[in-house]
PDB file of C-alpha atoms in Angstrom:
ATOM      1  CA  MET A   1       0.000   0.000   0.000  1.00 37.00           C
ATOM      2  CA  GLY A   2       2.929   2.356   0.509  1.00 41.00           C
ATOM      3  CA  ASP A   3       6.379   2.748   1.915  1.00 41.00           C
ATOM      4  CA  PHE A   4       6.215   1.864   5.605  1.00 38.00           C
ATOM      5  CA  ASP A   5       9.966   1.247   5.863  1.00 42.00           C
ATOM      6  CA  HIS A   6      10.513   4.728   7.246  1.00 47.00           C
ATOM      7  CA  MET A   7       8.019   4.699  10.114  1.00 50.00           C
ATOM      8  CA  PRO A   8       8.951   6.295  13.430  1.00 51.00           C
ATOM      9  CA  CYS A   9      11.036   4.040  15.654  1.00 52.00           C
ATOM     10  CA  ASP A  10       8.651   4.306  18.604  1.00 60.00           C
ATOM     11  CA  SER A  11       6.014   1.639  18.029  1.00 67.00           C
ATOM     12  CA  ALA A  12       3.235   3.656  19.694  1.00 70.00           C
ATOM     13  CA  TYR A  13       3.793   6.662  17.430  1.00 72.00           C
ATOM     14  CA  ALA A  14       4.051   4.360  14.407  1.00 76.00           C
ATOM     15  CA  LEU A  15       0.733   2.744  15.303  1.00 77.00           C
ATOM     16  CA  VAL A  16      -1.080   6.082  15.501  1.00 79.00           C
ATOM     17  CA  TYR A  17       0.350   7.167  12.127  1.00 81.00           C
ATOM     18  CA  GLU A  18      -0.616   3.836  10.612  1.00 82.00           C
ATOM     19  CA  LEU A  19      -4.195   4.361  11.821  1.00 82.00           C
ATOM     20  CA  ILE A  20      -4.261   7.857  10.302  1.00 83.00           C
ATOM     21  CA  MET A  21      -2.904   6.632   6.994  1.00 81.00           C
ATOM     22  CA  ALA A  22      -5.011   3.469   6.748  1.00 79.00           C
ATOM     23  CA  THR A  23      -8.420   4.728   7.855  1.00 75.00           C
ATOM     24  CA  ASP A  24     -11.084   4.766   5.206  1.00 69.00           C
ATOM     25  CA  GLY A  25     -13.289   6.912   7.421  1.00 71.00           C
ATOM     26  CA  ARG A  26     -13.218  10.663   7.872  1.00 77.00           C
ATOM     27  CA  THR A  27      -9.585  11.519   8.586  1.00 85.00           C
ATOM     28  CA  THR A  28     -10.682  14.851  10.054  1.00 84.00           C
ATOM     29  CA  ASP A  29     -12.477  13.067  12.920  1.00 85.00           C
ATOM     30  CA  LEU A  30      -9.345  11.092  13.788  1.00 86.00           C
ATOM     31  CA  LEU A  31      -7.093  14.159  13.606  1.00 90.00           C
ATOM     32  CA  GLU A  32      -9.471  16.156  15.818  1.00 88.00           C
ATOM     33  CA  THR A  33      -9.401  13.338  18.356  1.00 87.00           C
ATOM     34  CA  ILE A  34      -5.612  13.471  18.413  1.00 87.00           C
ATOM     35  CA  VAL A  35      -5.446  17.273  18.809  1.00 88.00           C
ATOM     36  CA  ARG A  36      -8.439  17.341  21.186  1.00 89.00           C
ATOM     37  CA  GLY A  37     -10.137  20.150  19.316  1.00 90.00           C
ATOM     38  CA  SER A  38     -11.492  21.461  16.047  1.00 91.00           C
ATOM     39  CA  LEU A  39      -9.454  21.934  12.914  1.00 89.00           C
ATOM     40  CA  THR A  40      -9.880  24.867  10.564  1.00 90.00           C
ATOM     41  CA  PRO A  41      -9.007  24.852   6.866  1.00 88.00           C
ATOM     42  CA  LYS A  42      -6.856  27.528   5.303  1.00 89.00           C
ATOM     43  CA  VAL A  43      -7.161  27.413   1.533  1.00 88.00           C
ATOM     44  CA  ILE A  44      -3.870  28.155  -0.199  1.00 89.00           C
ATOM     45  CA  ARG A  45      -5.149  27.826  -3.747  1.00 89.00           C
ATOM     46  CA  GLN A  46      -8.441  26.953  -5.385  1.00 87.00           C
ATOM     47  CA  GLU A  47      -9.153  27.127  -9.101  1.00 87.00           C
ATOM     48  CA  VAL A  48     -11.059  25.507 -11.944  1.00 86.00           C
ATOM     49  CA  ILE A  49      -8.765  23.391 -14.084  1.00 84.00           C
ATOM     50  CA  HIS A  50      -8.924  21.122 -17.127  1.00 76.00           C
ATOM     51  CA  PRO A  51      -6.421  18.379 -16.253  1.00 64.00           C
ATOM     52  CA  SER A  52      -4.905  16.215 -18.947  1.00 64.00           C
ATOM     53  CA  MET A  53      -5.483  13.103 -16.802  1.00 59.00           C
ATOM     54  CA  ALA A  54      -9.290  13.265 -17.026  1.00 61.00           C
ATOM     55  CA  PRO A  55     -11.962  14.730 -19.271  1.00 67.00           C
ATOM     56  CA  GLY A  56     -14.086  17.610 -18.067  1.00 74.00           C
ATOM     57  CA  GLU A  57     -13.668  20.351 -15.563  1.00 82.00           C
ATOM     58  CA  MET A  58     -12.304  19.908 -12.045  1.00 88.00           C
ATOM     59  CA  ILE A  59     -11.681  22.176  -9.117  1.00 90.00           C
ATOM     60  CA  TYR A  60      -8.160  21.991  -7.741  1.00 90.00           C
ATOM     61  CA  ARG A  61      -7.865  22.860  -4.065  1.00 90.00           C
ATOM     62  CA  GLU A  62      -4.751  23.047  -1.918  1.00 92.00           C
ATOM     63  CA  SER A  63      -5.292  23.665   1.766  1.00 91.00           C
ATOM     64  CA  VAL A  64      -3.929  23.062   5.231  1.00 93.00           C
ATOM     65  CA  LEU A  65      -5.805  22.068   8.366  1.00 91.00           C
ATOM     66  CA  LEU A  66      -4.821  24.140  11.381  1.00 92.00           C
ATOM     67  CA  ASP A  67      -5.325  23.453  15.068  1.00 91.00           C
ATOM     68  CA  SER A  68      -6.588  26.151  17.459  1.00 91.00           C
ATOM     69  CA  LEU A  69      -3.049  27.539  17.854  1.00 89.00           C
ATOM     70  CA  GLY A  70      -2.487  27.819  14.100  1.00 91.00           C
ATOM     71  CA  ASN A  71      -0.225  24.755  13.830  1.00 90.00           C
ATOM     72  CA  ALA A  72      -0.422  22.909  10.515  1.00 91.00           C
ATOM     73  CA  ILE A  73      -1.782  19.403  11.087  1.00 92.00           C
ATOM     74  CA  SER A  74      -2.206  18.296   7.476  1.00 93.00           C
ATOM     75  CA  HIS A  75      -1.508  19.680   4.014  1.00 94.00           C
ATOM     76  CA  ASN A  76      -4.041  18.592   1.420  1.00 94.00           C
ATOM     77  CA  PHE A  77      -4.219  18.488  -2.362  1.00 95.00           C
ATOM     78  CA  VAL A  78      -7.708  17.774  -3.736  1.00 94.00           C
ATOM     79  CA  PHE A  79      -9.376  17.369  -7.122  1.00 93.00           C
ATOM     80  CA  LEU A  80     -13.118  18.006  -6.869  1.00 92.00           C
ATOM     81  CA  LYS A  81     -15.192  16.623  -9.747  1.00 93.00           C
ATOM     82  CA  PRO A  82     -18.445  18.633  -9.717  1.00 92.00           C
ATOM     83  CA  GLU A  83     -20.377  16.224 -11.958  1.00 91.00           C
ATOM     84  CA  SER A  84     -19.701  13.337  -9.549  1.00 94.00           C
ATOM     85  CA  MET A  85     -20.574  14.919  -6.233  1.00 93.00           C
ATOM     86  CA  PRO A  86     -23.657  16.338  -4.486  1.00 93.00           C
ATOM     87  CA  ALA A  87     -24.272  19.992  -5.415  1.00 91.00           C
ATOM     88  CA  ASP A  88     -24.897  21.077  -1.795  1.00 92.00           C
ATOM     89  CA  LEU A  89     -21.553  19.584  -0.738  1.00 91.00           C
ATOM     90  CA  LEU A  90     -19.722  21.368  -3.544  1.00 89.00           C
ATOM     91  CA  ASP A  91     -21.386  24.685  -2.613  1.00 89.00           C
ATOM     92  CA  GLU A  92     -20.297  24.305   1.020  1.00 88.00           C
ATOM     93  CA  LEU A  93     -16.742  23.302   0.072  1.00 84.00           C
ATOM     94  CA  LEU A  94     -16.329  26.428  -2.013  1.00 83.00           C
ATOM     95  CA  LEU A  95     -17.057  28.563   1.074  1.00 82.00           C
ATOM     96  CA  ASP A  96     -13.768  27.320   2.643  1.00 70.00           C
ATOM     97  CA  LYS A  97     -15.085  27.456   6.210  1.00 74.00           C
ATOM     98  CA  GLU A  98     -14.923  23.828   7.348  1.00 76.00           C
ATOM     99  CA  PRO A  99     -12.803  20.771   6.604  1.00 78.00           C
ATOM    100  CA  ILE A 100     -14.260  18.502   3.922  1.00 82.00           C
ATOM    101  CA  GLY A 101     -14.957  15.658   6.372  1.00 80.00           C
ATOM    102  CA  LYS A 102     -16.886  17.908   8.753  1.00 81.00           C
ATOM    103  CA  ILE A 103     -19.067  19.273   5.944  1.00 87.00           C
ATOM    104  CA  MET A 104     -19.830  15.752   4.746  1.00 88.00           C
ATOM    105  CA  LYS A 105     -20.783  14.714   8.282  1.00 86.00           C
ATOM    106  CA  ARG A 106     -22.982  17.782   8.832  1.00 89.00           C
ATOM    107  CA  LEU A 107     -24.774  17.296   5.488  1.00 92.00           C
ATOM    108  CA  ASN A 108     -25.085  13.551   6.151  1.00 92.00           C
ATOM    109  CA  VAL A 109     -23.443  12.761   2.804  1.00 91.00           C
ATOM    110  CA  PHE A 110     -23.004   9.057   2.178  1.00 89.00           C
ATOM    111  CA  SER A 111     -19.730   8.090   0.558  1.00 91.00           C
ATOM    112  CA  ARG A 112     -17.124   5.387   0.215  1.00 91.00           C
ATOM    113  CA  ARG A 113     -13.421   6.084   0.544  1.00 90.00           C
ATOM    114  CA  THR A 114     -10.776   3.988  -1.128  1.00 92.00           C
ATOM    115  CA  VAL A 115      -7.215   4.377   0.148  1.00 93.00           C
ATOM    116  CA  LYS A 116      -4.909   4.021  -2.868  1.00 94.00           C
ATOM    117  CA  ALA A 117      -1.504   4.492  -1.250  1.00 93.00           C
ATOM    118  CA  ALA A 118      -0.035   5.449   2.110  1.00 92.00           C
ATOM    119  CA  GLY A 119       3.369   5.577   3.730  1.00 91.00           C
ATOM    120  CA  TRP A 120       6.297   7.923   4.218  1.00 90.00           C
ATOM    121  CA  ARG A 121       8.034  10.141   1.671  1.00 91.00           C
ATOM    122  CA  PRO A 122      11.270  12.076   1.982  1.00 90.00           C
ATOM    123  CA  ALA A 123      10.502  15.798   2.113  1.00 87.00           C
ATOM    124  CA  ASP A 124      12.373  16.371  -1.150  1.00 87.00           C
ATOM    125  CA  LEU A 125      10.066  13.897  -2.968  1.00 90.00           C
ATOM    126  CA  ILE A 126       6.761  15.518  -2.006  1.00 91.00           C
ATOM    127  CA  THR A 127       4.383  15.874  -4.962  1.00 93.00           C
ATOM    128  CA  ASN A 128       0.879  17.132  -5.602  1.00 92.00           C
ATOM    129  CA  LEU A 129      -1.895  15.017  -7.167  1.00 90.00           C
ATOM    130  CA  GLU A 130      -0.499  15.594 -10.659  1.00 87.00           C
ATOM    131  CA  GLY A 131       2.888  14.221  -9.571  1.00 90.00           C
ATOM    132  CA  LYS A 132       4.551  17.629  -9.758  1.00 91.00           C
ATOM    133  CA  PRO A 133       7.030  18.588  -7.011  1.00 92.00           C
ATOM    134  CA  ALA A 134       5.423  20.433  -4.107  1.00 90.00           C
ATOM    135  CA  GLU A 135       6.332  21.592  -0.640  1.00 83.00           C
ATOM    136  CA  THR A 136       4.297  21.088   2.481  1.00 82.00           C
ATOM    137  CA  ILE A 137       3.794  23.871   4.971  1.00 82.00           C
ATOM    138  CA  PHE A 138       5.794  21.826   7.513  1.00 72.00           C
ATOM    139  CA  PHE A 139       8.694  21.180   5.154  1.00 64.00           C
ATOM    140  CA  SER A 140      11.889  20.041   6.805  1.00 72.00           C
ATOM    141  CA  PRO A 141      14.792  19.014   4.533  1.00 74.00           C
ATOM    142  CA  ASN A 142      15.570  15.693   6.223  1.00 79.00           C
ATOM    143  CA  ALA A 143      12.086  14.724   7.384  1.00 82.00           C
ATOM    144  CA  MET A 144      10.051  11.743   6.301  1.00 87.00           C
ATOM    145  CA  ILE A 145       6.485  12.941   5.747  1.00 90.00           C
ATOM    146  CA  PRO A 146       3.521  10.589   6.302  1.00 91.00           C
ATOM    147  CA  TYR A 147       0.902  10.664   3.543  1.00 93.00           C
ATOM    148  CA  LYS A 148      -2.088   8.930   2.024  1.00 94.00           C
ATOM    149  CA  THR A 149      -3.919   9.200  -1.268  1.00 95.00           C
ATOM    150  CA  TYR A 150      -7.529   8.201  -1.588  1.00 94.00           C
ATOM    151  CA  SER A 151     -10.678   8.724  -3.596  1.00 95.00           C
ATOM    152  CA  VAL A 152     -14.201   9.450  -2.401  1.00 94.00           C
ATOM    153  CA  GLN A 153     -17.214   8.099  -4.255  1.00 95.00           C
ATOM    154  CA  PHE A 154     -20.613   9.505  -3.376  1.00 94.00           C
ATOM    155  CA  SER A 155     -23.844   7.560  -3.151  1.00 90.00           C
ATOM    156  CA  GLY A 156     -25.645   7.614  -6.497  1.00 89.00           C
ATOM    157  CA  CYS A 157     -22.533   8.523  -8.509  1.00 89.00           C
ATOM    158  CA  GLU A 158     -20.630   6.090 -10.731  1.00 88.00           C
ATOM    159  CA  ASP A 159     -17.250   7.857 -10.573  1.00 91.00           C
ATOM    160  CA  SER A 160     -15.290   9.218  -7.640  1.00 94.00           C
ATOM    161  CA  GLY A 161     -16.131  12.827  -6.847  1.00 95.00           C
ATOM    162  CA  MET A 162     -12.875  13.625  -5.084  1.00 94.00           C
ATOM    163  CA  GLU A 163      -9.259  12.579  -5.308  1.00 95.00           C
ATOM    164  CA  LEU A 164      -7.180  13.536  -2.255  1.00 95.00           C
ATOM    165  CA  LEU A 165      -3.535  13.499  -1.273  1.00 96.00           C
ATOM    166  CA  GLU A 166      -2.927  14.321   2.382  1.00 94.00           C
ATOM    167  CA  TYR A 167       0.421  14.897   4.032  1.00 94.00           C
ATOM    168  CA  PHE A 168       0.491  14.847   7.817  1.00 91.00           C
ATOM    169  CA  ASN A 169       2.747  16.876  10.067  1.00 89.00           C
ATOM    170  CA  PRO A 170       5.538  14.455  11.034  1.00 85.00           C
ATOM    171  CA  SER A 171       5.620  15.951  14.563  1.00 83.00           C
ATOM    172  CA  LEU A 172       1.864  15.672  15.078  1.00 82.00           C
ATOM    173  CA  VAL A 173       1.647  12.470  17.098  1.00 76.00           C
ATOM    174  CA  GLU A 174       4.705  13.010  19.273  1.00 76.00           C
ATOM    175  CA  HIS A 175       3.702  16.591  20.105  1.00 71.00           C
ATOM    176  CA  TYR A 176       0.132  15.788  21.096  1.00 72.00           C
ATOM    177  CA  LEU A 177       0.897  12.566  22.966  1.00 68.00           C
ATOM    178  CA  ARG A 178       3.610  14.315  24.967  1.00 66.00           C
ATOM    179  CA  ALA A 179       1.198  17.172  25.689  1.00 67.00           C
ATOM    180  CA  ARG A 180      -1.111  14.554  27.214  1.00 63.00           C
ATOM    181  CA  ASP A 181       1.812  13.056  29.124  1.00 60.00           C
ATOM    182  CA  VAL A 182       0.964   9.629  27.729  1.00 54.00           C
ATOM    183  CA  SER A 183       3.245   6.859  28.877  1.00 53.00           C
ATOM    184  CA  TRP A 184       3.369   3.718  26.793  1.00 49.00           C
ATOM    185  CA  THR A 185       5.570   1.745  29.181  1.00 53.00           C
ATOM    186  CA  GLY A 186       2.568   0.190  30.932  1.00 49.00           C
ATOM    187  CA  LEU A 187       1.205  -1.054  27.643  1.00 45.00           C
ATOM    188  CA  GLU A 188       4.573  -2.390  26.591  1.00 47.00           C
ATOM    189  CA  ARG A 189       4.979  -4.357  29.864  1.00 42.00           C
ATOM    190  CA  VAL A 190       1.763  -6.280  29.170  1.00 42.00           C
ATOM    191  CA  ARG A 191       3.313  -7.970  26.148  1.00 43.00           C
TER     192      ARG A 191
END
């Protein structure tokens, strides 16, 4: 499914990242559980495009999800395919006020997610959905960045309505687990 050879050494941190990268549910819900609060999107770029990889018009959106302190939690590249998604969802997404997952939950939109790839990439090999080099907002020259790519298909639509590539802050899990003063030694002794 991806390159898991470069996971964090600490097995507890690795497990949490693996859950983030493998979930086929709303990633936003899982991230908000980790940060113990709401996430807010900041749209970096949003435009109508005509990609060579697919017929028709798409909306390209690049955004970051921020915690309450303004820390970047994830950096997202999304293709929205208007003809394959509910119109009310598209209208809400274009307002840029909530993360995609939260809007879908609020509107009670039924969908199926298919994780296509997940793992770790060196920071200098970060790409967008078109495979072009990109930088994440939490770029660090020597960091391995966790990511996942997935599609979302909406009920009643034949084709996927969204293609997403999410990069996750490589310090996310360690920072928030330490803030909670979580000790994994008790769990490790049970083995």
